[in-house]
Amino acid sequence: MTTSVLKLVSEDPRASPFEGYRVLARKYRPSKLDEVIGQDFLVETLRRGLEGNRLGHAFILTGIRGTGKTTTARIIARSLNCENGPTPEPCGVCGSCTSIAQDRSLDVIEIDAASRTGVDDIREIIEASQYKAISARYKIYIIDEVHMLSKSAFNALLKTLEEPPPHVKFIFATTEIHKVPATILSRCVRFDLKRIKSATIRDYFKVLCEREKVEYEEDALKLIAKAAEGSVRDGLSLLDQAITYGSSHITTQKVREMLGLSDQGALLELFHSMMEGKVKEALEKLRFLYREGAEGARILEELLDLTHWIQCLKISPDLAENMTITAEKRQNGLELAQSLSIPTLTRVWQILLKGFEEMKGAPSPQKALEVTVIRLTHLAPLPSLNELLEGAFEGTFLKKKS
Ligand SMILES: [Zn+2]
């Protein structure tokens, strides 16, 4: 672990020793720019702006959910209003820093535009913005989900953005930047928060586990980080679940169960039977998965994943990192990759996708899924042109091993 990652983890000063278990996202909410992970460009730009006190009067932060927009907005507020600032390193102890940390600063006003969309709400803000900050340097308005504002509310806001009082700063956050009028955007400095790389999330989680004295298996954290799909917040709530589910010992097996990837072995066997054209066997395996509680859509999704994975294995084993498949099953996958051609795998993919569509409209999704499986087992008599030309067609897709 690098020291730079370690430095990133500090507990939220709101932490109280009297509180019981707090969710990780709250406990480790970043309070300084340094602690924001996976947004290096944003952090560097803000740092420079704050050092030279060259930040504009309005910002807009955009990105998918859980990438740190509101957290960053609060950090900007602290940095601007710290009594020892503006500074990228708010002291955390002055009157302004502590009042923001405890959500009781009268000069930092947070508004959720999802619940206050009307022009009257905005008028109120605009009128109040004419008065100077009560105790801090700036009066800061953080407007979350700003795209939800009504047209007239945006128009009212625009007037203030055109001629802002010098003591006012606006920080907007949105997941849907395309819904924000261009006239507003052109008056804001825009920051795009990126999806966070799964390796970055994994490293961060390692540090958190060590801090929380939670034992973990490396692969388990990799799985969680991957399932987070770029959102630290989603990842943290999965990590919370894994800690509770595993009683403070996070194993790969338990995480697989938690994420619903419990029986990749059965899935591979199903795939195998289908490719061998064994209808009865395939249906038995499918029903087994159903009995185990797997949902039809989930089975299809995982079959699609599996097909993609085998295709990648075929092209290059390096491309085929699939965390949901154990090392033992990997060998099985390699064998499948050797026996199936790319055109065959492409057809399997198409049929699975078609099955997906059919299942949505079917009165019984389970039956629709069975029909897809039957169709796949009967793919055999339909070799691709290449296979015909190469004479590779042998009645089933799996070439007999010699
Ligand atoms: Zn301070």
XYZ file of C-alpha atoms and ligand atoms in Angstrom:
403
model
C 0.000 0.000 0.000
C 1.378 3.409 -0.850
C 1.514 6.047 1.817
C -0.351 8.449 -0.433
C -3.432 6.259 -0.248
C -3.121 5.932 3.500
C -3.024 9.673 3.876
C -6.336 9.891 2.053
C -8.225 8.181 4.795
C -9.242 10.356 7.672
C -12.387 10.070 9.678
C -15.078 12.647 9.319
C -14.786 15.100 12.227
C -18.501 14.617 12.792
C -17.571 11.202 14.130
C -18.691 10.865 17.693
C -17.316 8.230 20.022
C -20.833 7.679 21.323
C -22.213 6.556 18.015
C -22.431 2.878 17.218
C -21.562 1.439 13.835
C -21.814 4.082 11.187
C -21.957 3.336 7.517
C -18.552 3.707 5.914
C -19.678 6.389 3.468
C -20.514 8.684 6.375
C -17.613 7.724 8.564
C -14.988 8.336 5.898
C -16.565 11.181 3.957
C -13.637 13.241 2.626
C -13.207 16.666 4.198
C -10.251 17.857 2.130
C -9.406 17.863 -1.565
C -6.555 15.427 -0.883
C -9.035 12.866 0.309
C -11.152 12.832 -2.842
C -10.216 9.667 -4.703
C -10.049 9.026 -8.427
C -10.575 12.660 -9.504
C -7.002 13.834 -9.950
C -7.697 16.432 -12.624
C -10.506 18.056 -10.685
C -8.476 18.084 -7.478
C -5.450 19.656 -9.166
C -7.500 22.357 -10.904
C -9.380 23.274 -7.743
C -6.170 23.282 -5.725
C -4.541 25.768 -8.083
C -7.640 27.930 -8.192
C -7.848 28.020 -4.419
C -4.150 28.731 -3.942
C -4.295 31.743 -6.230
C -7.827 32.654 -5.081
C -8.754 32.651 -8.726
C -11.957 30.646 -8.535
C -14.985 32.093 -10.276
C -18.303 32.714 -8.603
C -20.179 29.725 -10.008
C -19.231 26.091 -10.543
C -21.075 23.121 -11.843
C -20.056 19.597 -10.908
C -21.348 16.790 -13.059
C -20.923 13.017 -13.133
C -22.743 9.751 -12.464
C -24.165 9.095 -9.018
C -21.769 8.353 -6.222
C -18.652 9.921 -7.720
C -18.420 12.639 -5.079
C -20.242 15.694 -6.424
C -21.891 16.909 -3.229
C -18.867 15.872 -1.186
C -16.662 17.978 -3.463
C -19.120 20.876 -3.255
C -18.880 20.830 0.543
C -15.099 20.676 0.381
C -15.051 23.721 -1.894
C -17.287 25.524 0.629
C -14.912 24.700 3.491
C -11.877 25.689 1.441
C -13.402 29.046 0.489
C -14.654 29.938 3.942
C -11.876 28.632 6.211
C -10.698 31.541 8.378
C -7.157 30.702 7.281
C -8.110 30.624 3.622
C -9.224 30.488 0.950
C -7.024 27.445 0.932
C -6.952 23.928 -0.516
C -6.120 22.783 3.023
C -8.955 24.002 5.258
C -7.743 23.899 8.854
C -10.704 21.949 10.216
C -10.593 23.741 13.582
C -11.621 27.356 12.969
C -15.166 28.545 13.620
C -16.104 28.363 9.960
C -14.621 24.896 9.366
C -16.317 23.410 12.425
C -19.688 24.990 11.728
C -19.651 23.643 8.140
C -18.571 20.235 9.411
C -21.491 20.175 11.797
C -23.966 21.379 9.166
C -24.752 24.528 11.115
C -23.029 27.233 9.078
C -25.510 29.980 8.281
C -23.452 31.016 5.274
C -23.393 27.684 3.486
C -26.863 26.919 2.224
C -27.610 23.536 0.702
C -30.674 23.162 -1.472
C -31.976 20.020 -3.087
C -33.486 21.186 -6.360
C -35.395 17.922 -6.626
C -37.712 19.095 -3.841
C -37.527 22.859 -4.392
C -37.954 23.368 -8.083
C -40.110 26.474 -8.213
C -39.330 30.060 -9.018
C -40.393 31.177 -5.524
C -37.711 29.021 -3.937
C -35.093 30.598 -6.143
C -36.422 34.141 -5.527
C -35.993 33.553 -1.829
C -32.393 32.571 -2.389
C -31.725 35.535 -4.627
C -33.177 38.011 -2.172
C -31.147 36.554 0.670
C -28.005 36.606 -1.442
C -28.067 40.435 -1.477
C -27.092 40.472 2.186
C -23.522 39.791 3.160
C -22.410 36.564 4.737
C -23.148 36.471 8.446
C -19.831 35.340 9.787
C -17.844 33.820 6.958
C -16.062 35.218 3.919
C -18.623 34.085 1.371
C -22.241 33.183 1.225
C -22.224 29.851 -0.570
C -25.223 28.212 -2.202
C -24.922 24.523 -2.994
C -27.747 23.453 -5.304
C -27.927 19.699 -5.787
C -29.632 18.117 -8.819
C -29.829 21.600 -10.305
C -31.262 20.271 -13.594
C -34.579 19.771 -11.762
C -35.227 23.516 -11.489
C -38.154 24.848 -13.497
C -37.592 27.092 -16.492
C -38.705 30.199 -14.640
C -36.477 29.287 -11.701
C -33.495 29.055 -14.065
C -34.388 32.449 -15.550
C -34.485 34.033 -12.119
C -31.161 32.442 -11.254
C -29.607 33.620 -14.473
C -30.006 37.287 -13.544
C -28.001 36.758 -10.377
C -25.376 34.738 -12.229
C -24.953 37.577 -14.704
C -24.234 40.140 -12.016
C -23.356 38.235 -8.883
C -22.774 40.111 -5.612
C -19.023 39.767 -4.841
C -19.651 37.836 -1.611
C -21.714 35.080 -3.243
C -20.613 31.745 -4.681
C -22.814 29.142 -6.346
C -21.919 25.474 -6.527
C -24.254 23.358 -8.633
C -24.270 19.589 -8.863
C -26.068 17.457 -11.415
C -26.190 13.974 -12.848
C -27.838 15.300 -16.012
C -25.838 18.191 -17.343
C -27.656 18.157 -20.711
C -30.812 19.310 -18.928
C -29.131 22.467 -17.636
C -29.754 25.457 -19.965
C -26.735 26.601 -21.971
C -27.168 30.151 -20.671
C -26.524 28.866 -17.140
C -23.660 26.585 -18.187
C -21.858 29.409 -19.965
C -21.634 31.280 -16.665
C -20.209 28.393 -14.665
C -16.839 26.718 -14.413
C -17.593 23.106 -15.242
C -16.004 20.062 -13.610
C -16.655 16.547 -14.833
C -16.292 13.896 -12.184
C -15.170 10.641 -13.690
C -16.262 7.112 -13.032
C -13.673 5.830 -10.613
C -11.443 2.986 -11.769
C -12.128 -0.284 -10.032
C -8.440 -0.676 -9.075
C -8.569 2.711 -7.340
C -11.716 1.725 -5.464
C -10.145 -1.607 -4.484
C -7.004 0.068 -3.074
C -9.151 2.489 -1.148
C -11.214 -0.352 0.305
C -8.071 -2.150 1.419
C -7.107 0.868 3.474
C -10.603 1.128 4.921
C -10.626 -2.562 5.881
C -7.311 -2.160 7.635
C -8.612 0.871 9.492
C -11.774 -0.978 10.461
C -9.786 -4.088 11.444
C -11.754 -6.182 8.985
C -10.070 -9.239 7.470
C -10.472 -9.659 3.744
C -9.437 -11.698 0.751
C -7.939 -9.669 -2.098
C -10.293 -11.173 -4.666
C -13.310 -10.363 -2.542
C -12.442 -6.665 -2.579
C -11.790 -6.847 -6.323
C -15.287 -8.233 -6.841
C -16.900 -5.511 -4.773
C -14.901 -2.782 -6.512
C -15.962 -4.145 -9.879
C -19.619 -4.341 -8.905
C -19.470 -0.690 -7.815
C -19.214 0.292 -11.508
C -17.280 3.474 -10.886
C -19.291 4.769 -7.946
C -17.500 4.915 -4.608
C -20.779 5.379 -2.793
C -22.292 2.206 -4.286
C -19.057 0.379 -3.558
C -19.050 1.525 0.045
C -22.566 0.326 0.628
C -21.625 -3.079 -0.823
C -18.583 -3.118 1.441
C -20.822 -2.332 4.423
C -23.063 -5.240 3.436
C -20.082 -7.563 3.011
C -18.748 -6.641 6.453
C -22.114 -7.354 8.051
C -22.756 -10.489 6.012
C -19.316 -11.938 6.648
C -19.139 -10.896 10.329
C -16.043 -8.779 9.726
C -14.321 -11.393 7.584
C -14.811 -10.748 3.881
C -14.248 -13.875 1.823
C -14.509 -14.204 -1.934
C -17.057 -16.981 -1.527
C -19.338 -14.855 0.631
C -19.086 -11.867 -1.685
C -19.998 -14.073 -4.635
C -23.048 -15.246 -2.725
C -23.923 -11.708 -1.767
C -23.671 -10.444 -5.319
C -25.663 -13.380 -6.626
C -22.812 -15.072 -8.432
C -22.993 -18.135 -6.291
C -23.008 -20.878 -8.817
C -20.770 -20.111 -11.744
C -19.979 -23.825 -11.850
C -23.597 -24.746 -12.603
C -23.736 -21.986 -15.188
C -20.664 -23.310 -16.965
C -22.140 -26.815 -16.949
C -25.326 -25.464 -18.498
C -23.305 -23.724 -21.177
C -21.364 -26.924 -21.820
C -24.522 -29.032 -22.214
C -26.023 -26.526 -24.625
C -22.905 -26.491 -26.764
C -22.873 -30.275 -26.835
C -26.452 -30.268 -28.034
C -27.694 -32.175 -24.964
C -31.199 -30.759 -24.553
C -32.369 -32.840 -21.623
C -29.231 -32.217 -19.602
C -29.317 -28.516 -20.398
C -32.920 -28.153 -19.241
C -32.195 -30.053 -16.034
C -29.331 -27.703 -15.270
C -31.430 -24.673 -16.046
C -34.161 -25.874 -13.696
C -31.539 -26.501 -11.048
C -30.454 -22.855 -11.294
C -34.081 -21.795 -11.020
C -34.610 -23.891 -7.931
C -31.537 -22.297 -6.401
C -33.342 -19.009 -6.726
C -31.604 -17.502 -9.755
C -33.817 -15.153 -11.737
C -34.305 -15.769 -15.430
C -32.978 -12.389 -16.503
C -29.954 -12.877 -14.293
C -29.228 -16.304 -15.805
C -29.377 -14.840 -19.302
C -27.181 -11.938 -18.289
C -24.611 -14.278 -16.870
C -24.750 -16.511 -19.935
C -24.069 -13.404 -22.027
C -21.152 -12.525 -19.774
C -19.878 -16.049 -20.057
C -20.103 -15.994 -23.861
C -18.212 -12.727 -23.964
C -15.619 -14.076 -21.563
C -15.058 -17.229 -23.624
C -14.689 -15.098 -26.729
C -12.068 -12.995 -24.987
C -10.299 -16.121 -23.743
C -10.156 -17.271 -27.312
C -8.553 -14.075 -28.520
C -6.140 -13.794 -25.635
C -6.235 -15.155 -22.091
C -4.975 -11.731 -20.929
C -8.204 -10.119 -22.066
C -10.286 -12.517 -20.070
C -10.199 -11.212 -16.569
C -13.512 -12.292 -15.142
C -13.578 -12.040 -11.408
C -16.813 -13.920 -11.084
C -15.186 -17.109 -12.291
C -12.967 -19.081 -9.957
C -9.544 -20.355 -10.944
C -10.842 -23.946 -11.090
C -13.558 -22.987 -13.541
C -11.154 -21.002 -15.630
C -9.626 -24.185 -17.014
C -13.089 -25.325 -18.028
C -13.581 -22.018 -19.828
C -10.273 -22.377 -21.646
C -11.345 -25.766 -22.951
C -14.618 -24.311 -24.196
C -12.733 -21.484 -25.870
C -10.568 -23.983 -27.726
C -13.523 -25.974 -29.007
C -15.808 -23.143 -30.075
C -15.260 -20.862 -33.039
C -15.740 -17.105 -32.962
C -18.662 -17.269 -35.440
C -20.353 -19.861 -33.217
C -19.885 -17.730 -30.131
C -21.248 -14.752 -32.006
C -24.385 -16.709 -32.882
C -24.766 -17.844 -29.281
C -24.564 -14.199 -28.256
C -27.251 -13.203 -30.756
C -29.622 -15.947 -29.637
C -29.138 -15.022 -25.987
C -29.891 -11.378 -26.755
C -32.999 -12.389 -28.659
C -33.995 -14.547 -25.694
C -33.698 -11.500 -23.506
C -36.192 -9.580 -25.626
C -38.578 -12.519 -25.828
C -38.501 -13.064 -22.101
C -39.658 -9.501 -21.455
C -42.860 -10.016 -23.407
C -43.517 -13.603 -22.369
C -46.331 -14.533 -19.941
C -43.963 -17.067 -18.367
C -40.355 -15.879 -18.351
C -39.148 -19.304 -17.247
C -40.700 -20.987 -20.278
C -39.282 -18.329 -22.585
C -35.851 -18.980 -21.129
C -36.258 -22.723 -21.648
C -37.129 -22.125 -25.290
C -33.961 -20.056 -25.680
C -31.932 -22.845 -24.144
C -33.543 -25.397 -26.459
C -32.789 -23.152 -29.414
C -29.162 -22.961 -28.363
C -28.834 -26.727 -28.079
C -30.232 -27.020 -31.594
C -27.804 -24.512 -32.984
C -25.634 -27.427 -33.901
C -27.185 -28.217 -37.289
C -26.585 -24.615 -38.355
C -22.856 -24.319 -38.899
C -21.372 -21.048 -40.030
C -20.131 -20.661 -43.576
C -16.556 -20.780 -42.341
C -17.168 -23.972 -40.456
C -18.688 -25.522 -43.558
C -15.715 -24.436 -45.637
C -13.268 -25.735 -43.075
C -15.214 -28.952 -42.668
C -15.187 -28.426 -38.962
C -18.843 -29.175 -38.578
C -19.363 -32.397 -36.656
C -22.945 -32.271 -35.537
C -22.159 -30.416 -32.384
C -20.101 -27.358 -31.703
C -17.658 -29.108 -29.471
C -15.006 -30.758 -31.547
C -14.332 -34.208 -30.274
C -11.122 -34.436 -28.391
C -8.691 -36.821 -29.987
Zn -10.642 26.607 8.965
